[in-house]
XYZ file of C-alpha atoms in Angstrom:
661
model
C 54.253 -22.083 12.320
C 51.589 -20.078 14.120
C 51.574 -22.604 16.944
C 55.361 -22.473 17.192
C 55.650 -18.679 17.017
C 52.431 -17.274 18.496
C 51.645 -13.627 17.982
C 51.380 -11.362 21.013
C 47.871 -10.605 22.229
C 48.460 -6.941 21.427
C 48.458 -7.852 17.721
C 44.702 -8.386 17.933
C 43.748 -5.554 20.249
C 42.895 -3.118 17.472
C 40.573 -5.523 15.582
C 36.997 -6.270 16.599
C 34.543 -8.585 14.831
C 30.874 -7.553 14.890
C 28.512 -10.361 13.878
C 24.929 -9.150 13.227
C 21.690 -10.938 12.452
C 20.798 -9.019 9.288
C 21.798 -5.999 7.207
C 19.439 -3.674 9.085
C 21.045 -4.581 12.408
C 24.515 -4.267 10.858
C 23.754 -0.737 9.621
C 22.539 0.237 13.098
C 25.653 -1.235 14.714
C 27.920 0.710 12.347
C 25.967 3.908 13.014
C 26.387 3.343 16.774
C 30.154 2.892 16.377
C 30.354 6.154 14.431
C 28.118 7.936 16.940
C 30.321 6.768 19.815
C 33.502 7.940 18.071
C 32.089 11.399 17.422
C 31.894 11.916 21.186
C 35.718 11.924 21.209
C 37.090 15.240 19.907
C 39.034 15.088 16.635
C 38.572 11.323 16.258
C 37.885 10.363 12.628
C 35.925 7.366 11.353
C 35.581 5.795 7.921
C 33.223 3.072 6.709
C 34.787 1.145 3.820
C 32.398 -1.042 1.867
C 31.477 -2.096 -1.629
C 27.833 -2.635 -0.670
C 25.920 0.497 -1.721
C 22.786 -0.765 0.002
C 24.618 -0.924 3.327
C 26.048 2.574 2.896
C 22.585 4.011 2.215
C 21.229 2.301 5.323
C 24.044 3.685 7.477
C 23.476 7.204 6.123
C 19.782 6.865 6.995
C 20.570 5.672 10.542
C 23.040 8.509 11.133
C 20.473 11.040 9.933
C 18.386 10.192 13.024
C 21.039 11.979 15.090
C 21.457 14.820 12.603
C 24.750 13.438 11.267
C 25.296 13.875 7.524
C 27.874 11.342 6.358
C 29.848 12.035 3.201
C 29.526 9.079 0.807
C 32.277 9.310 -1.785
C 30.219 7.275 -4.245
C 27.408 9.806 -4.009
C 23.743 9.140 -4.687
C 22.556 7.855 -8.068
C 20.943 10.719 -9.961
C 17.831 8.654 -10.688
C 17.203 8.377 -6.916
C 17.640 12.100 -6.248
C 14.597 14.432 -6.008
C 15.083 15.782 -9.555
C 15.657 12.259 -10.911
C 12.507 10.925 -9.294
C 10.566 13.945 -10.582
C 11.679 13.385 -14.191
C 10.858 9.681 -13.947
C 7.394 10.326 -12.465
C 6.529 12.485 -15.490
C 7.349 9.623 -17.846
C 5.546 7.122 -15.646
C 2.309 9.109 -15.788
C 2.488 9.797 -19.536
C 3.007 6.073 -20.143
C 0.361 4.740 -17.712
C -2.256 7.537 -17.460
C -3.545 6.228 -14.121
C -4.811 8.079 -11.062
C -2.014 6.541 -8.960
C 0.704 7.770 -11.321
C -0.940 11.211 -11.516
C -1.154 11.617 -7.740
C 2.491 10.563 -7.340
C 3.501 13.329 -9.768
C 1.131 15.955 -8.348
C 2.412 15.292 -4.815
C 6.080 15.664 -5.748
C 7.575 18.782 -4.100
C 8.578 20.233 -7.486
C 5.063 20.171 -8.972
C 3.096 23.414 -8.587
C 1.532 24.109 -12.033
C 1.916 27.886 -11.678
C 0.401 28.185 -8.179
C 1.793 28.652 -4.683
C 2.870 25.396 -3.067
C 0.421 25.754 -0.166
C -2.647 26.300 -2.366
C -1.632 23.661 -4.900
C -0.963 20.980 -2.266
C -4.345 21.685 -0.678
C -6.101 21.306 -4.027
C -4.265 18.036 -4.719
C -5.307 16.677 -1.335
C -8.964 17.529 -1.969
C -8.736 15.975 -5.446
C -7.434 12.712 -4.019
C -10.172 12.603 -1.370
C -12.806 13.237 -4.037
C -11.553 10.298 -6.085
C -11.239 8.038 -3.059
C -14.781 8.859 -1.949
C -16.184 8.224 -5.414
C -17.664 11.729 -5.718
C -18.018 14.042 -8.703
C -15.223 16.533 -9.368
C -15.873 20.204 -8.629
C -15.295 22.925 -11.225
C -12.119 23.964 -9.409
C -10.788 20.403 -9.548
C -11.628 20.126 -13.237
C -9.679 23.351 -13.843
C -6.731 21.903 -11.918
C -6.674 18.792 -14.102
C -7.098 20.861 -17.264
C -4.120 23.052 -16.315
C -2.060 19.951 -15.502
C -2.874 18.229 -18.800
C -2.163 21.387 -20.824
C 1.303 21.664 -19.315
C 1.867 17.978 -19.998
C 0.559 18.108 -23.572
C 3.892 18.638 -25.469
C 5.159 15.293 -24.147
C 1.793 13.483 -24.175
C 1.337 14.416 -27.845
C 4.607 12.703 -28.777
C 3.692 9.653 -26.690
C 0.593 9.143 -28.834
C 2.964 7.879 -31.548
C 4.689 4.526 -31.271
C 8.012 5.996 -32.417
C 9.680 9.384 -31.946
C 12.902 11.273 -32.509
C 15.050 10.986 -29.370
C 16.085 14.651 -29.290
C 12.531 15.891 -29.822
C 11.236 13.547 -27.131
C 13.972 14.537 -24.682
C 13.440 18.268 -25.251
C 9.679 17.893 -24.728
C 10.352 15.940 -21.525
C 12.583 18.665 -20.078
C 10.208 21.427 -21.209
C 7.273 19.738 -19.471
C 9.344 19.244 -16.298
C 10.085 22.973 -16.154
C 6.489 23.915 -16.920
C 5.008 21.683 -14.194
C 7.464 23.178 -11.688
C 6.323 26.775 -12.305
C 5.029 28.598 -9.243
C 3.250 31.912 -8.873
C 6.612 33.566 -8.105
C 9.270 31.648 -10.078
C 9.568 29.772 -13.338
C 10.349 26.065 -13.158
C 13.795 26.356 -14.734
C 14.928 28.421 -11.739
C 13.698 25.759 -9.301
C 14.524 22.254 -10.482
C 18.149 22.867 -11.562
C 19.304 24.133 -8.172
C 21.474 22.526 -5.475
C 23.829 19.591 -6.009
C 21.265 17.231 -7.574
C 19.894 19.952 -9.863
C 23.333 20.940 -11.082
C 24.272 17.316 -11.745
C 20.995 16.871 -13.636
C 21.770 20.027 -15.624
C 25.164 18.582 -16.594
C 23.413 15.389 -17.676
C 20.945 17.341 -19.827
C 23.707 19.334 -21.556
C 25.791 16.216 -22.151
C 22.869 14.268 -23.551
C 21.798 17.096 -25.839
C 25.238 17.017 -27.462
C 24.888 13.294 -28.149
C 21.247 13.294 -29.316
C 22.143 14.086 -32.929
C 23.874 10.722 -33.236
C 20.838 8.753 -32.072
C 18.049 7.382 -34.233
C 14.347 7.207 -33.449
C 13.228 5.286 -30.395
C 10.056 3.425 -29.494
C 8.190 5.681 -27.059
C 7.412 2.665 -24.884
C 11.177 2.125 -24.418
C 12.065 5.734 -23.619
C 11.296 5.523 -19.883
C 13.696 2.606 -19.313
C 16.301 4.191 -21.597
C 16.118 7.498 -19.718
C 16.308 5.817 -16.283
C 19.414 3.886 -17.339
C 21.120 7.079 -18.473
C 20.254 8.848 -15.206
C 21.623 6.011 -13.085
C 25.065 6.475 -14.660
C 25.407 9.867 -12.942
C 26.034 10.315 -9.225
C 25.181 13.312 -7.063
C 27.928 14.277 -4.645
C 27.175 16.722 -1.881
C 29.731 19.498 -1.477
C 28.513 21.170 1.698
C 26.973 20.265 5.033
C 28.779 16.918 5.493
C 30.308 15.944 8.814
C 34.078 16.531 8.606
C 35.030 13.465 10.685
C 32.863 10.810 9.027
C 33.466 9.317 5.584
C 31.982 6.444 3.617
C 34.506 5.180 1.080
C 35.192 2.453 -1.419
C 38.387 0.348 -1.132
C 40.247 2.322 -3.812
C 39.604 5.705 -2.165
C 40.585 4.277 1.240
C 44.092 3.358 0.052
C 45.529 6.863 0.295
C 43.738 8.001 3.445
C 44.156 7.329 7.147
C 41.522 7.345 9.866
C 41.509 6.671 13.579
C 38.764 4.073 13.175
C 38.062 1.996 10.083
C 34.890 -0.073 9.734
C 35.012 -2.802 7.090
C 31.359 -3.346 6.236
C 29.598 -6.434 4.912
C 32.532 -8.874 5.222
C 30.696 -11.650 3.396
C 31.564 -13.643 0.324
C 30.237 -11.780 -2.694
C 31.094 -8.397 -1.189
C 34.571 -8.943 0.321
C 35.653 -10.055 -2.200
C 33.201 -9.543 -5.024
C 32.788 -12.649 -7.141
C 34.507 -12.650 -10.567
C 31.986 -12.208 -13.338
C 32.020 -13.930 -16.700
C 32.754 -11.576 -19.565
C 30.068 -11.700 -22.260
C 32.573 -10.631 -24.942
C 35.817 -12.454 -24.137
C 36.441 -15.881 -22.643
C 39.268 -16.612 -20.203
C 41.591 -18.084 -22.880
C 40.940 -15.064 -25.115
C 41.862 -12.668 -22.311
C 45.051 -14.643 -21.679
C 46.008 -14.525 -25.364
C 45.422 -10.753 -25.451
C 47.470 -10.246 -22.293
C 44.520 -8.956 -20.306
C 44.254 -9.575 -16.535
C 42.220 -12.586 -15.400
C 39.074 -12.039 -13.253
C 40.833 -13.499 -10.201
C 43.248 -10.580 -10.171
C 40.500 -8.419 -8.658
C 40.295 -10.863 -5.726
C 43.998 -10.391 -5.052
C 43.635 -6.606 -5.204
C 40.707 -6.793 -2.754
C 42.835 -8.957 -0.425
C 45.579 -6.321 -0.454
C 43.032 -3.605 0.335
C 41.569 -5.689 3.163
C 45.013 -6.276 4.692
C 45.819 -2.562 4.361
C 42.637 -1.604 6.210
C 43.437 -3.977 9.094
C 46.458 -1.800 9.948
C 44.356 1.141 11.133
C 44.630 2.105 14.835
C 41.131 0.713 15.455
C 39.294 -1.678 13.131
C 35.761 -3.066 13.210
C 34.901 -5.829 10.763
C 31.127 -6.282 10.446
C 28.921 -8.771 8.673
C 25.279 -9.860 8.518
C 24.276 -13.474 8.937
C 21.375 -12.900 6.543
C 21.244 -10.672 3.482
C 17.865 -10.101 1.793
C 16.438 -12.883 3.953
C 18.944 -15.514 2.763
C 21.826 -16.926 4.859
C 25.224 -15.476 3.923
C 28.734 -16.927 4.064
C 31.579 -15.329 5.968
C 34.247 -13.682 3.874
C 37.237 -15.919 3.227
C 39.365 -13.318 5.078
C 37.050 -13.351 8.072
C 37.500 -17.141 8.158
C 41.260 -16.738 7.756
C 41.331 -14.336 10.667
C 39.432 -16.820 12.836
C 41.907 -19.533 11.816
C 44.829 -17.360 12.878
C 43.087 -16.634 16.188
C 42.494 -20.315 16.871
C 46.118 -21.178 16.086
C 47.513 -18.311 18.153
C 45.461 -19.201 21.235
C 45.792 -22.965 20.777
C 42.092 -23.281 19.753
C 40.964 -22.043 23.193
C 38.067 -19.845 22.134
C 37.509 -18.420 25.596
C 40.896 -16.690 25.395
C 39.974 -14.622 22.344
C 36.365 -13.903 23.142
C 37.383 -10.281 23.581
C 37.544 -10.020 19.784
C 33.778 -10.738 19.571
C 32.561 -9.276 22.851
C 31.301 -6.040 21.370
C 28.078 -4.448 22.618
C 27.213 -2.792 19.303
C 25.277 -5.695 17.766
C 23.307 -6.107 21.018
C 22.634 -2.376 21.213
C 21.544 -2.365 17.575
C 19.156 -5.255 18.214
C 17.568 -3.522 21.196
C 17.751 0.064 19.969
C 14.073 0.269 19.017
C 12.698 -2.172 21.570
C 11.094 -1.319 24.889
C 12.504 -2.455 28.213
C 9.494 -4.548 29.132
C 7.249 -5.690 26.247
C 3.620 -5.705 27.253
C 0.592 -6.849 25.342
C -1.570 -4.009 24.093
C -5.151 -4.123 25.341
C -8.036 -4.110 22.885
C -9.640 -0.675 22.512
C -12.776 -0.072 24.553
C -13.802 3.590 24.130
C -16.710 4.832 26.249
C -17.859 8.193 24.853
C -20.637 10.121 26.638
C -24.172 9.181 25.647
C -24.809 12.611 24.108
C -22.050 11.907 21.556
C -23.361 8.471 20.639
C -25.418 8.134 17.439
C -29.212 8.345 17.725
C -29.886 7.093 14.219
C -28.576 3.956 12.504
C -29.417 1.954 9.415
C -30.487 -1.678 9.672
C -27.071 -2.766 8.348
C -25.272 -0.745 11.014
C -27.515 -2.136 13.738
C -26.000 -5.499 12.822
C -22.513 -3.924 13.026
C -23.369 -2.496 16.460
C -24.226 -5.997 17.598
C -21.212 -7.737 16.078
C -18.406 -5.157 15.990
C -19.325 -1.984 17.948
C -15.955 -0.347 17.223
C -17.059 0.094 13.606
C -19.936 2.305 14.769
C -17.593 4.238 17.072
C -15.147 4.959 14.237
C -17.804 5.802 11.673
C -20.345 7.845 13.614
C -18.389 9.245 16.555
C -14.916 9.746 15.073
C -16.548 10.496 11.704
C -14.064 8.310 9.802
C -15.159 6.597 6.618
C -13.287 4.108 4.422
C -11.678 5.510 1.282
C -11.470 3.693 -2.032
C -8.151 2.919 -3.649
C -7.045 5.017 -6.580
C -7.652 3.260 -9.913
C -10.063 1.023 -8.036
C -10.821 -2.198 -9.844
C -14.440 -3.322 -10.102
C -15.042 -5.760 -7.258
C -17.700 -8.270 -6.241
C -19.580 -5.509 -4.390
C -19.548 -3.386 -7.567
C -21.031 -6.294 -9.468
C -23.743 -6.682 -6.829
C -24.616 -2.971 -7.067
C -24.706 -3.270 -10.848
C -27.209 -6.158 -10.753
C -29.336 -4.264 -8.230
C -29.509 -1.243 -10.543
C -30.455 -3.371 -13.554
C -33.262 -5.106 -11.660
C -34.461 -1.836 -10.119
C -34.818 -0.147 -13.502
C -36.616 -3.171 -14.966
C -38.985 -3.599 -11.996
C -39.833 0.107 -11.995
C -41.060 -0.370 -15.561
C -42.943 -3.582 -14.670
C -44.021 -3.121 -11.076
C -47.427 -4.764 -11.677
C -47.570 -6.891 -14.796
C -44.579 -9.041 -15.762
C -43.800 -9.500 -19.493
C -43.383 -12.830 -21.256
C -40.180 -14.785 -20.759
C -38.429 -13.939 -24.063
C -39.373 -10.274 -23.874
C -38.307 -9.992 -20.211
C -34.896 -11.581 -20.929
C -34.267 -9.345 -23.921
C -35.255 -6.206 -22.043
C -33.112 -7.087 -19.009
C -30.062 -7.783 -21.199
C -30.583 -4.484 -23.008
C -30.700 -2.591 -19.703
C -27.563 -4.449 -18.542
C -25.639 -3.463 -21.689
C -26.701 0.164 -21.280
C -25.526 0.119 -17.657
C -22.174 -1.373 -18.652
C -21.695 1.477 -21.088
C -22.937 4.219 -18.757
C -20.689 3.073 -15.896
C -17.642 2.847 -18.186
C -16.926 -0.699 -17.116
C -13.602 -1.869 -18.556
C -13.869 -4.142 -21.576
C -12.055 -7.020 -19.871
C -14.283 -6.729 -16.782
C -17.447 -6.495 -18.893
C -16.400 -9.618 -20.805
C -16.064 -11.545 -17.525
C -19.390 -10.220 -16.224
C -21.523 -10.889 -19.311
C -21.719 -14.664 -18.986
C -22.613 -14.374 -15.313
C -25.171 -11.646 -16.024
C -26.824 -13.795 -18.696
C -27.183 -16.802 -16.394
C -28.450 -14.799 -13.418
C -30.975 -12.766 -15.406
C -32.384 -15.957 -16.929
C -32.781 -17.355 -13.411
C -34.490 -14.130 -12.298
C -36.982 -14.259 -15.165
C -37.923 -17.888 -14.492
C -38.281 -17.184 -10.753
C -40.285 -13.968 -11.271
C -42.794 -15.546 -13.680
C -43.810 -18.055 -11.006
C -43.560 -15.598 -8.117
C -45.492 -12.681 -9.673
C -48.729 -14.697 -9.863
C -49.482 -13.749 -6.226
C -48.013 -10.198 -6.311
C -50.050 -7.047 -6.745
C -47.380 -4.303 -6.608
C -43.576 -4.213 -6.470
C -41.666 -1.442 -4.658
C -37.938 -1.146 -5.481
C -35.144 0.325 -3.348
C -37.708 1.806 -0.992
C -36.620 3.751 2.096
C -38.254 3.725 5.504
C -37.626 4.366 9.184
C -39.020 3.781 12.656
C -38.528 5.476 16.018
C -37.986 3.288 19.071
C -38.034 4.234 22.722
C -34.633 3.957 24.433
C -33.371 4.982 27.903
C -31.653 8.107 26.504
C -34.571 9.087 24.257
C -35.926 8.234 20.830
C -33.681 6.152 18.583
C -34.305 6.100 14.815
C -33.582 3.044 12.700
C -33.594 3.448 8.928
C -33.704 0.840 6.205
C -33.591 0.570 2.435
C -35.305 -2.554 1.163
C -34.178 -4.022 -2.156
C -37.793 -4.981 -2.714
C -41.032 -4.734 -0.798
C -43.838 -6.557 -2.613
C -47.521 -6.188 -1.806
C -49.343 -9.496 -2.252
C -52.854 -9.888 -3.622
C -54.105 -11.225 -0.273
C -53.027 -8.094 1.661
C -49.585 -9.017 2.980
C -46.052 -7.910 2.096
C -42.976 -9.931 1.148
C -39.538 -8.434 1.761
C -36.838 -9.540 -0.667
C -33.081 -9.083 -0.522
C -30.913 -9.772 -3.597
C -27.609 -11.493 -2.808
C -24.910 -11.986 -5.436
C -22.695 -13.379 -2.649
C -23.415 -15.452 0.427
C -26.831 -14.994 2.009
C -28.104 -15.696 5.516
C -29.976 -18.875 6.292
C -33.595 -19.083 7.447
C -32.358 -20.332 10.806
C -30.130 -17.268 11.245
C -33.037 -14.936 10.443
C -35.391 -16.651 12.895
C -32.715 -16.695 15.632
C -32.146 -12.939 15.269
C -28.580 -13.319 13.987
C -29.421 -11.660 10.647
C -31.635 -8.719 11.723
C -31.697 -6.652 8.527
C -34.857 -8.122 6.949
C -36.748 -8.457 10.260
C -36.039 -4.754 10.950
C -37.443 -3.921 7.515
C -40.465 -6.046 8.425
C -40.956 -4.127 11.683
C -40.819 -0.834 9.753
C -43.293 -2.155 7.147
C -45.849 -3.231 9.761
C -45.509 0.176 11.468
C -46.140 1.991 8.153
C -42.615 3.402 8.071
C -42.091 2.957 4.306
C -43.244 5.841 2.125
C -46.328 5.182 -0.042
C -46.884 1.764 1.593
C -49.725 1.261 4.054
C -49.062 -0.737 7.239
C -49.379 -4.417 6.344
C -48.487 -7.724 7.939
C -45.312 -9.433 6.742
C -45.848 -12.777 5.057
C -42.225 -13.764 4.350
C -38.607 -12.708 4.240
C -36.789 -13.916 1.143
C -33.177 -14.062 -0.020
C -32.708 -14.378 -3.774
C -29.118 -15.447 -4.425
C -29.647 -16.155 -8.159
C -29.428 -19.884 -7.505
C -32.097 -20.563 -4.912
C -34.759 -18.715 -2.928
C -34.507 -18.884 0.855
C -37.848 -17.913 2.329
C -39.405 -17.856 5.772
C -42.933 -18.962 6.507
C -45.411 -16.524 8.036
C -44.895 -18.118 11.438
C -41.108 -17.898 11.142
C -41.373 -14.255 10.039
C -43.406 -13.377 13.126
C -40.941 -15.128 15.410
C -37.977 -13.403 13.713
C -39.518 -9.962 14.276
C -40.372 -10.733 17.890
C -36.796 -11.813 18.605
C -35.440 -8.750 16.768
C -37.643 -6.347 18.760
C -36.395 -7.907 21.989
C -32.752 -7.826 20.869
C -33.070 -4.210 19.709
C -34.451 -3.113 23.069
C -31.557 -4.785 24.907
C -28.945 -3.488 22.453
C -30.154 0.124 22.604
C -30.367 -0.013 26.378
C -26.799 -1.300 26.587
C -25.370 1.482 24.432
C -27.390 4.169 26.155
C -25.340 3.251 29.213
C -22.228 5.502 29.290
C -20.186 2.637 30.773
C -20.798 0.342 27.786
C -17.665 0.380 25.583
C -17.519 0.137 21.797
C -15.286 -2.920 21.739
C -13.538 -4.257 18.645
C -14.568 -7.777 17.812
C -11.338 -9.726 17.035
C -12.841 -12.193 14.563
C -15.041 -9.573 12.947
C -12.049 -7.230 12.857
C -10.226 -9.439 10.378
C -12.623 -8.305 7.684
C -13.408 -4.870 9.035
C -12.559 -1.566 7.374
C -11.432 -0.350 10.799
C -9.225 -3.277 11.891
C -6.065 -1.216 11.362
C -7.532 1.695 13.323
C -8.267 -0.553 16.286
C -4.646 -1.847 16.131
C -6.040 -5.338 15.735
C -2.682 -6.969 14.916
C -1.075 -5.395 17.994
C -3.432 -6.767 20.625
C -4.456 -10.064 19.079
C -2.623 -13.108 17.825
C -4.230 -14.523 14.723
C -3.384 -18.126 15.601
C -5.151 -17.786 18.955
C -8.383 -16.369 17.557
C -11.198 -18.888 17.758
C -12.978 -18.961 14.439
C -16.497 -17.628 14.694
C -19.158 -20.229 14.197
C -21.086 -19.735 11.020
C -24.421 -18.454 12.221
C -25.932 -18.829 8.787
C -25.728 -22.589 8.684
């Protein structure tokens, strides 16, 4: 019939189809349509959708232009500032972690009886102290004490596995008000204000009336229970919304008229929503009881969709992908395309005007630059007077491999920060083993005990260290077997090795001054061990719980740490150690001993002296940049600072040859 009685072209003039790549692009396109309409005086626009995620995205996009759109569905109370605040309190009481504590302390409502400015400054310093692994100051301890005291009424209840719901709820609200106290106002006059606060207050009053009918609850379940209750309430803003922009659901849109209607997310599953199986009544049961079938909702949605198409101007939008998965066009979108094809005798070029909308293209290019250009790798060239004049042996290696690390650390004065609730890592295990061996060798720096006694004493020291460092039980359990094997290997190796050793120095510090074009340059070092042999030489030992350098790398100058320590030792740069010739450099990796001969040690130091002179001369030249090494940057603490991912393509990076082979 459509082919026999074609509709006039004017029947389609008011309807435009906007096909977007994803939901983010769709939200931007809708925001652009609304923004364009607001340029026309008195023109009204409504977005009609059942997708709450899309509506939130559109509201966020409009906020960039200072447009506050009125969403009739409101915002779930659990996502409002007061809702998040109440949930953060429960999250910390349940988890008791540094991360959960900082999230609560940083919330705008938290002040613990102080002014916001002073409290926020203290919280920032507390976080930096934790992230730098330093001891807390007295002021920070007082801050935590005050915080825990205000939290105590709720924390005390959480110590029990079960609690009365009303008592638990009252303690929760009391703690929320107490934590929100400032130096000028009490918390109850702060958190219950504005639209979200008033809605939360209504929720509290309503729940208090119902608490008497509830039994005890498991404290572990209270957080989820409370969040579910909060999500049932919606916060609706009463003031400050734009008068010509509305975001509606299909039911609310039935009795209203707008100049422009945008039907959002026209995909199957949204327009229409799929019928859901009822967990209580089957389809035959509903029919017997005279209840409507699930498909009735599809018919109602079809009527709403048809009603919306009658607006003076209609945009129907969809996203080809939702949450990363391909989506299917709404059955009514497909029906509309079928009608178009029939009306124009399947000649698509005649109805391209329905699709030729610039909004999806504008949305795609809204945040892109006109001419994309590759970002160059950083190459800062600070003046020589601002360049460091003292470096450790480890950082000399960094200067050679990845100079940008030295620039960030010693010129910008930026240091890596630990994560909150930092888990014990491989480096922590290495430091632990070093401390155990240092304490043992300090006690036995000349004579080594018998095998059984040495093993027992080492294991005792290890257990004491595990306790002193408060290593978690699960981590300690994983470490113990490894500790046992490695300490046994150490004892067997030491018994043979100590026959030629006169004195052992542990974790000994030293330094040497070298001549450079811009003046003296100091290189420091901290040797794991420096052993004086009975024939008047020294051996320099480095413990490695991970991968160690090869002898070839040391001799070639590609692993300069031990040769630098050797140079310092021969110059008498280590305290309490007379200048002595180096006999060998050794890596003890708890499986094997990699050691250089005396000839190889001499060659390694000669190469290192030459390389040091060239390296220092290069960086005393003000035109020498501190470049970021791409391959090295992958594992660098400063890769993000150098914008590594912006100026390099990982697939194009040539893997660095292993110099330690």
